[in-house]
Tab-separated table of C-alpha atoms and ligand atoms in Angstrom:
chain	number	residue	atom	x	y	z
A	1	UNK	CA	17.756	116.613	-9.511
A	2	UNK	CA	18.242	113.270	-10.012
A	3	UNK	CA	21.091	113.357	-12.413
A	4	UNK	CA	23.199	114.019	-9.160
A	5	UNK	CA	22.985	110.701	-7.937
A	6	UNK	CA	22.171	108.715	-11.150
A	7	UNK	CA	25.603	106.626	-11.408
A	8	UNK	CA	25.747	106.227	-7.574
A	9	UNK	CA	26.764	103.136	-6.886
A	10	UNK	CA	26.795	100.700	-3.753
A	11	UNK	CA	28.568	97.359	-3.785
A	12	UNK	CA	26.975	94.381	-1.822
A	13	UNK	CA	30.436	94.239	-0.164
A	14	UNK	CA	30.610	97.935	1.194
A	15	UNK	CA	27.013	97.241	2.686
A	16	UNK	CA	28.662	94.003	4.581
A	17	UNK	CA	31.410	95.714	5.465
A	18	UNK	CA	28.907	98.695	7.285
A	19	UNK	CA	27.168	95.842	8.900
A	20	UNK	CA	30.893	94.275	10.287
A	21	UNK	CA	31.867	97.852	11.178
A	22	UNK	CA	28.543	98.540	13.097
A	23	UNK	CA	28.435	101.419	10.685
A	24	UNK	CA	24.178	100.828	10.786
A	25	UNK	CA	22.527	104.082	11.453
A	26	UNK	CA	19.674	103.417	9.116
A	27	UNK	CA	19.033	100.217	12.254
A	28	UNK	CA	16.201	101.787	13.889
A	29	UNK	CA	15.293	100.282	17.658
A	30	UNK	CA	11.654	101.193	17.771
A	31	UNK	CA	8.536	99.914	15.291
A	32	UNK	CA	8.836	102.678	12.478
A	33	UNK	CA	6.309	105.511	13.443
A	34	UNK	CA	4.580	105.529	9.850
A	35	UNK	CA	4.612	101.634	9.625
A	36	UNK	CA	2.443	102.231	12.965
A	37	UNK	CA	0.444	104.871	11.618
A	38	UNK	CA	-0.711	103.675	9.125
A	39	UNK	CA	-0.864	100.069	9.707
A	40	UNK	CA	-4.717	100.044	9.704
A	41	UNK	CA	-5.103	101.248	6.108
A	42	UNK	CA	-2.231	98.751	4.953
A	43	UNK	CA	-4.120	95.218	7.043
A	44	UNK	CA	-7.203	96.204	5.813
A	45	UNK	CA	-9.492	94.237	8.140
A	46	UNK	CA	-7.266	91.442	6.783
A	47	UNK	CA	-5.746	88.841	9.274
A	48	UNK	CA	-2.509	86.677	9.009
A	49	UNK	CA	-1.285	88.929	6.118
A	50	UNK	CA	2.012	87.284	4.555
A	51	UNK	CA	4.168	90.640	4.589
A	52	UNK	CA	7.606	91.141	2.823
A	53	UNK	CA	10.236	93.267	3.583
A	54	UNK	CA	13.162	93.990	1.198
A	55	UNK	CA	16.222	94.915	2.110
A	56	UNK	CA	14.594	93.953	5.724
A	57	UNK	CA	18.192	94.574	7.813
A	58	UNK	CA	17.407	94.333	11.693
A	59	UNK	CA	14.074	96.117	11.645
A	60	UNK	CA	12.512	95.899	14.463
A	61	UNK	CA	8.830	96.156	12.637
A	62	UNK	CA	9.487	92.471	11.578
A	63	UNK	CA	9.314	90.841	15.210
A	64	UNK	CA	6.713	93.879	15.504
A	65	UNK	CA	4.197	92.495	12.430
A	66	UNK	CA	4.708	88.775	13.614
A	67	UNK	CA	3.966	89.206	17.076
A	68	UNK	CA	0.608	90.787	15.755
A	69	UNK	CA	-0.189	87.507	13.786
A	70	UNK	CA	1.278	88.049	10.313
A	71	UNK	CA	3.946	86.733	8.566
A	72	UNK	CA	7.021	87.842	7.635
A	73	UNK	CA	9.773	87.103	4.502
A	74	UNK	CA	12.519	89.623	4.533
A	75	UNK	CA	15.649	89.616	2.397
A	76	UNK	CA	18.390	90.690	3.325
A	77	UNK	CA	22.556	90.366	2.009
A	78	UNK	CA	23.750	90.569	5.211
A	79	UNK	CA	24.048	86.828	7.413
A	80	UNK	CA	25.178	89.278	10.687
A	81	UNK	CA	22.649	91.701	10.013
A	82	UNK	CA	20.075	88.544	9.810
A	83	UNK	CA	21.567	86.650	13.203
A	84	UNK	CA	21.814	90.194	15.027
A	85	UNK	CA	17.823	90.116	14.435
A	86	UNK	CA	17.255	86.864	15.810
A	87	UNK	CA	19.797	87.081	18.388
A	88	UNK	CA	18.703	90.751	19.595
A	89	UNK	CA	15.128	89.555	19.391
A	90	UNK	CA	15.577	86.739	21.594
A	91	UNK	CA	14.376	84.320	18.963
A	92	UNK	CA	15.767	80.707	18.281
A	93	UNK	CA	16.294	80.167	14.489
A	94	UNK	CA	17.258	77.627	12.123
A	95	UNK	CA	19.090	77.604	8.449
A	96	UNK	CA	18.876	75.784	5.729
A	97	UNK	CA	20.019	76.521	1.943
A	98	UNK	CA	17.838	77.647	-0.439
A	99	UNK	CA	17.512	74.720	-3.625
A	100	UNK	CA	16.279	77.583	-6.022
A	101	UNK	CA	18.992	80.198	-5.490
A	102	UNK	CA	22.778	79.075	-5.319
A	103	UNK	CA	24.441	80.275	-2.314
A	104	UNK	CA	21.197	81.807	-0.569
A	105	UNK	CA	20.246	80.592	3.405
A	106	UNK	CA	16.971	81.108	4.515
A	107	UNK	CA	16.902	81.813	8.347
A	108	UNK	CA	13.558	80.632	10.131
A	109	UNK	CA	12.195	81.319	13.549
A	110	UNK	CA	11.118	78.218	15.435
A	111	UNK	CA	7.320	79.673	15.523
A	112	UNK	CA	7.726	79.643	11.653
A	113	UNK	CA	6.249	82.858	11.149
A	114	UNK	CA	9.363	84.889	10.385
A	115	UNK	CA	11.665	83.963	7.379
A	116	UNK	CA	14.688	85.755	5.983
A	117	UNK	CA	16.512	85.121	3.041
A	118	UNK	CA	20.094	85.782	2.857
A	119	UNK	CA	20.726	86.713	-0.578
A	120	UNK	CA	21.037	89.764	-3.418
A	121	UNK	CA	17.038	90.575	-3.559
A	122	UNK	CA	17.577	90.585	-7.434
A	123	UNK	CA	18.302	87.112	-7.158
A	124	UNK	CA	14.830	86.615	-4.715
A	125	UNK	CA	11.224	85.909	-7.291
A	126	UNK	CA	7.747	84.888	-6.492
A	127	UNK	CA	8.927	81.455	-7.315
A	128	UNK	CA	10.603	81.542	-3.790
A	129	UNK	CA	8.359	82.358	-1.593
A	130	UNK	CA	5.386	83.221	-3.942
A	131	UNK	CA	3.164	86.876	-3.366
A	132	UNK	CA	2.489	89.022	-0.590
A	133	UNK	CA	-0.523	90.395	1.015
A	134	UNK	CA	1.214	93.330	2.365
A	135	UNK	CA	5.119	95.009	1.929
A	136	UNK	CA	6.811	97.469	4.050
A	137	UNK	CA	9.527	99.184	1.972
A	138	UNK	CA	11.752	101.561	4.277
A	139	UNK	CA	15.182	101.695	3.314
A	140	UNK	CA	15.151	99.822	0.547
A	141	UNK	CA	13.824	101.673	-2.659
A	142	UNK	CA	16.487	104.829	-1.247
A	143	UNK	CA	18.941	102.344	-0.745
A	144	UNK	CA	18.820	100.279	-3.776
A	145	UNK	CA	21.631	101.620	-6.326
A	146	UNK	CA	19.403	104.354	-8.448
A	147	UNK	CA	20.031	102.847	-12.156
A	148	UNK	CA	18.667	99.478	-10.786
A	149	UNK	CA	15.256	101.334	-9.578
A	150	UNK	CA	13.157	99.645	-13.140
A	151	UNK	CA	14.075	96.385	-12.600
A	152	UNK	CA	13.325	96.755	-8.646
A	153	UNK	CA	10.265	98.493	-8.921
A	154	UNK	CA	9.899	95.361	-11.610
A	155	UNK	CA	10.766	92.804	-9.426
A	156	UNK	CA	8.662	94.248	-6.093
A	157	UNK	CA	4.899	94.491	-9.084
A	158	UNK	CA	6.057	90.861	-9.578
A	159	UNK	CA	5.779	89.608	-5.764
A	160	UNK	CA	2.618	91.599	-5.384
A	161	UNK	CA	-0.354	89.618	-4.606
A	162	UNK	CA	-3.822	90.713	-6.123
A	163	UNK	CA	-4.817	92.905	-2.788
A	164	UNK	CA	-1.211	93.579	-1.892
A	165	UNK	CA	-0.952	96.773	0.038
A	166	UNK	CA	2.271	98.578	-0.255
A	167	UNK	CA	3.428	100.928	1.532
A	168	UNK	CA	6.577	102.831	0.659
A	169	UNK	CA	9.096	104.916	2.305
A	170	UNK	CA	10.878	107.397	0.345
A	171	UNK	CA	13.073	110.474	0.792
A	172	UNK	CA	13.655	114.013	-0.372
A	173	UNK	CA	16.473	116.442	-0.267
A	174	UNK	CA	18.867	118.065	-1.737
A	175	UNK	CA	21.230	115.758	-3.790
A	176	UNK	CA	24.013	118.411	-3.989
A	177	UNK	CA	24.070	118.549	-0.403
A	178	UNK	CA	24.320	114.575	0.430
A	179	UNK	CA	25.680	112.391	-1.969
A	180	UNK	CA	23.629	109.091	-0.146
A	181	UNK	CA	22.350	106.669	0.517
A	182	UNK	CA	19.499	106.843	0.847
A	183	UNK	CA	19.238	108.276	-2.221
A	184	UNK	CA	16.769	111.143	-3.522
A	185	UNK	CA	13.222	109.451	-4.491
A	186	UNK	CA	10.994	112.219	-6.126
A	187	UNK	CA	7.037	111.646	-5.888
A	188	UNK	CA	7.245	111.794	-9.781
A	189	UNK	CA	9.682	109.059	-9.916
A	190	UNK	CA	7.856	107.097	-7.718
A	191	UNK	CA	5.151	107.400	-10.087
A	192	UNK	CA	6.712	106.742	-12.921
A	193	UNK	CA	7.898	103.965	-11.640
A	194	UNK	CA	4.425	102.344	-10.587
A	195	UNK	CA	1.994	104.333	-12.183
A	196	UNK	CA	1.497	102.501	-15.069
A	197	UNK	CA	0.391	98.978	-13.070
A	198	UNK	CA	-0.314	100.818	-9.643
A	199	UNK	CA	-2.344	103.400	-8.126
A	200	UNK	CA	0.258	105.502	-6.154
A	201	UNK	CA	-1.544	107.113	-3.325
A	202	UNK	CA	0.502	110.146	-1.269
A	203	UNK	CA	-0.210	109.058	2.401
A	204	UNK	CA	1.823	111.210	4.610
A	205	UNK	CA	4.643	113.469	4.952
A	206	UNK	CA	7.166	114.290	7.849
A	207	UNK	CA	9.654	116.572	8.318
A	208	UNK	CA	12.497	114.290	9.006
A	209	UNK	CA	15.404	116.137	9.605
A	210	UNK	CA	17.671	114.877	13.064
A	211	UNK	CA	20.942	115.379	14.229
A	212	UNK	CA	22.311	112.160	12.580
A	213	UNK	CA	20.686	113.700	8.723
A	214	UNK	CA	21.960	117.509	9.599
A	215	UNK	CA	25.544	115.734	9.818
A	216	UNK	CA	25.127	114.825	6.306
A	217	UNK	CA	24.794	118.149	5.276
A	218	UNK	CA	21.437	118.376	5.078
A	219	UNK	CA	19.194	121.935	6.098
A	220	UNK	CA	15.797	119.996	5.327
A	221	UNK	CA	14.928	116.010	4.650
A	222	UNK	CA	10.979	114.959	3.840
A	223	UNK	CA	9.851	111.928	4.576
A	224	UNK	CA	6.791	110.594	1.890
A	225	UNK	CA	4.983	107.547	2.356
A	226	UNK	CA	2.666	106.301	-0.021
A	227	UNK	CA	0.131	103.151	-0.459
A	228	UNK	CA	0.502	101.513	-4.034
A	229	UNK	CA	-1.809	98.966	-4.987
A	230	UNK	CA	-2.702	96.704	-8.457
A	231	UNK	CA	-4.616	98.701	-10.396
A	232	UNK	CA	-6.914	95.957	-11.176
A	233	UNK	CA	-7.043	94.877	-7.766
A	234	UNK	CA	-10.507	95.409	-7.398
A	235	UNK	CA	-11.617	93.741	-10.926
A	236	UNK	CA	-10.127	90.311	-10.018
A	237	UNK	CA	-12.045	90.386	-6.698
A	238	UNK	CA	-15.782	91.181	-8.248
A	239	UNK	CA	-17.797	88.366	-8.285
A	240	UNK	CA	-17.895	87.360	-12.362
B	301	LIG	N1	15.090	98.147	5.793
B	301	LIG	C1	16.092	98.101	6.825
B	301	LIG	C2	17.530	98.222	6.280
B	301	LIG	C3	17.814	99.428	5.459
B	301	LIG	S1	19.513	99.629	4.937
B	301	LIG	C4	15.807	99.143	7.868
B	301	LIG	O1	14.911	99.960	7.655
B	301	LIG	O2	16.464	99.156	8.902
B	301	LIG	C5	19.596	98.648	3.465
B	301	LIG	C6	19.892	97.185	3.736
B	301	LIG	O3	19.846	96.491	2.507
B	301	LIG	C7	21.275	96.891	4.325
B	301	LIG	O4	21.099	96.072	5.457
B	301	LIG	C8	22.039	96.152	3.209
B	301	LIG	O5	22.898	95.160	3.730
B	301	LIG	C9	20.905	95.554	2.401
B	301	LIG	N2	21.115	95.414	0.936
B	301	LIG	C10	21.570	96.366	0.082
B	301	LIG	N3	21.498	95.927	-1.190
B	301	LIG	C11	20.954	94.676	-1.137
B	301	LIG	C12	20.598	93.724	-2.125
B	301	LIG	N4	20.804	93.961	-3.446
B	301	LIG	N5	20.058	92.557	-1.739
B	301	LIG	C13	19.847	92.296	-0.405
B	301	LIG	N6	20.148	93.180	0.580
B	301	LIG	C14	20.708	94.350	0.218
């Protein structure tokens, strides 16, 4: 299955030129339903969790998760995508460059608890911003290019924080039908991809077939969402 979409690839400048082109229909204008769901299990009687979001975009759940007392790094290519957030969020923001990554802006709320970076994410490491409590990943696994999947899943282990909860967003359907993105993420990739540092844990499914996926060509689109945390998580946080 996964052969289909193997050498599919996305330049950073076709995503920009979506966001110019209001051609967004992964932009979402409610908190994500399983981000909500299962919210609970992902805190974990934790407070002020630092959260990131890759590939963040406009998503609502940002403004959503900082309103609720956490805090928020996204990253994101896209500088409209990044005002639009601000702007449509009725937030006043300040930039500044980033020393440690050429080129990069990093785009802060004035109540400093929400901070995007505009940059490639492959440029983005824990020497930025250091780890994270928590990460929401929707639309960004499925929409990074699927050869660069290692070194994401790579980078993502890397800015995981000892109790990091992780909850990811993936997709299934049939690639002959809809050439993507997103792109086809099987439960065994998704496994293969984490299971040797991470236990992968299935949380939920959803049929997730609209009239804007059905237009692709689709008869039938799953939704998965699963909670991946450090396997020795709970080793580094027994007393010694
Ligand atoms: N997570 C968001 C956006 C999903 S669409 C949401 O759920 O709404 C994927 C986003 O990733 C787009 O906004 C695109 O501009 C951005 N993007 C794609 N590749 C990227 C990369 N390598 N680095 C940073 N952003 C990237």
């Amino acid at each position: 299955m996964l052969e289909h979409q193997a050498h599919r690839v996305m330049a950073l400048t076709e995503w920009e030129e979506r966001w110019q082109n209001n051609r967004i229909g992964f932009h979402q204008p409610a908190v994500h339903t399983m981000l909500k769901t299962h919210l609970e299990e992902v805190v974990s009687g934790r407070t002020g969790v630092r959260f990131f979001f890759p590939l963040c975009g406009k998503a609502v759940d940002m403004k959503w998760l900082a309103d609720l007392g956490h805090l928020v790094v996204g990253v994101e290519f896209s500088e409209k995508g990044i005002r639009e957030f601000f702007e449509e969020n009725n937030l006043s923001y300040t930039e500044e460059p980033v020393p440690s990554i050429p080129g990069a802006r990093l785009f802060k709320n004035s109540e400093k608890n929400i901070f995007l970076y505009r940059c490639d994410l492959f440029s983005f490491s824990s020497s930025v911003a250091g780890q994270f409590g928590a990460i929401w990943d929707r639309g960004s696994l499925v929409a990074i290019n699927p050869k660069d999947r290692e070194r994401y899943a790579g980078l993502i282990v890397s800015l995981m924080a000892a109790d990091c909860r992780y909850l990811l967003d993936t997709l299934l359907y049939d690639p002959e039908k809809y050439g993507g993105p997103p792109f086809l993420v099987p439960d065994a990739q998704v496994q293969s991809l984490f299971g040797s540092c991470c236990d992968v844990k299935h949380l939920q499914s959803v049929d997730a077939l609209t009239d804007r996926t059905r237009a692709w060509g689709l008869d039938s689109l799953t939704e998965n969402v699963h909670l991946i945390t450090l396997k020795d998580a709970g080793a580094q946080t027994q007393p010694r």
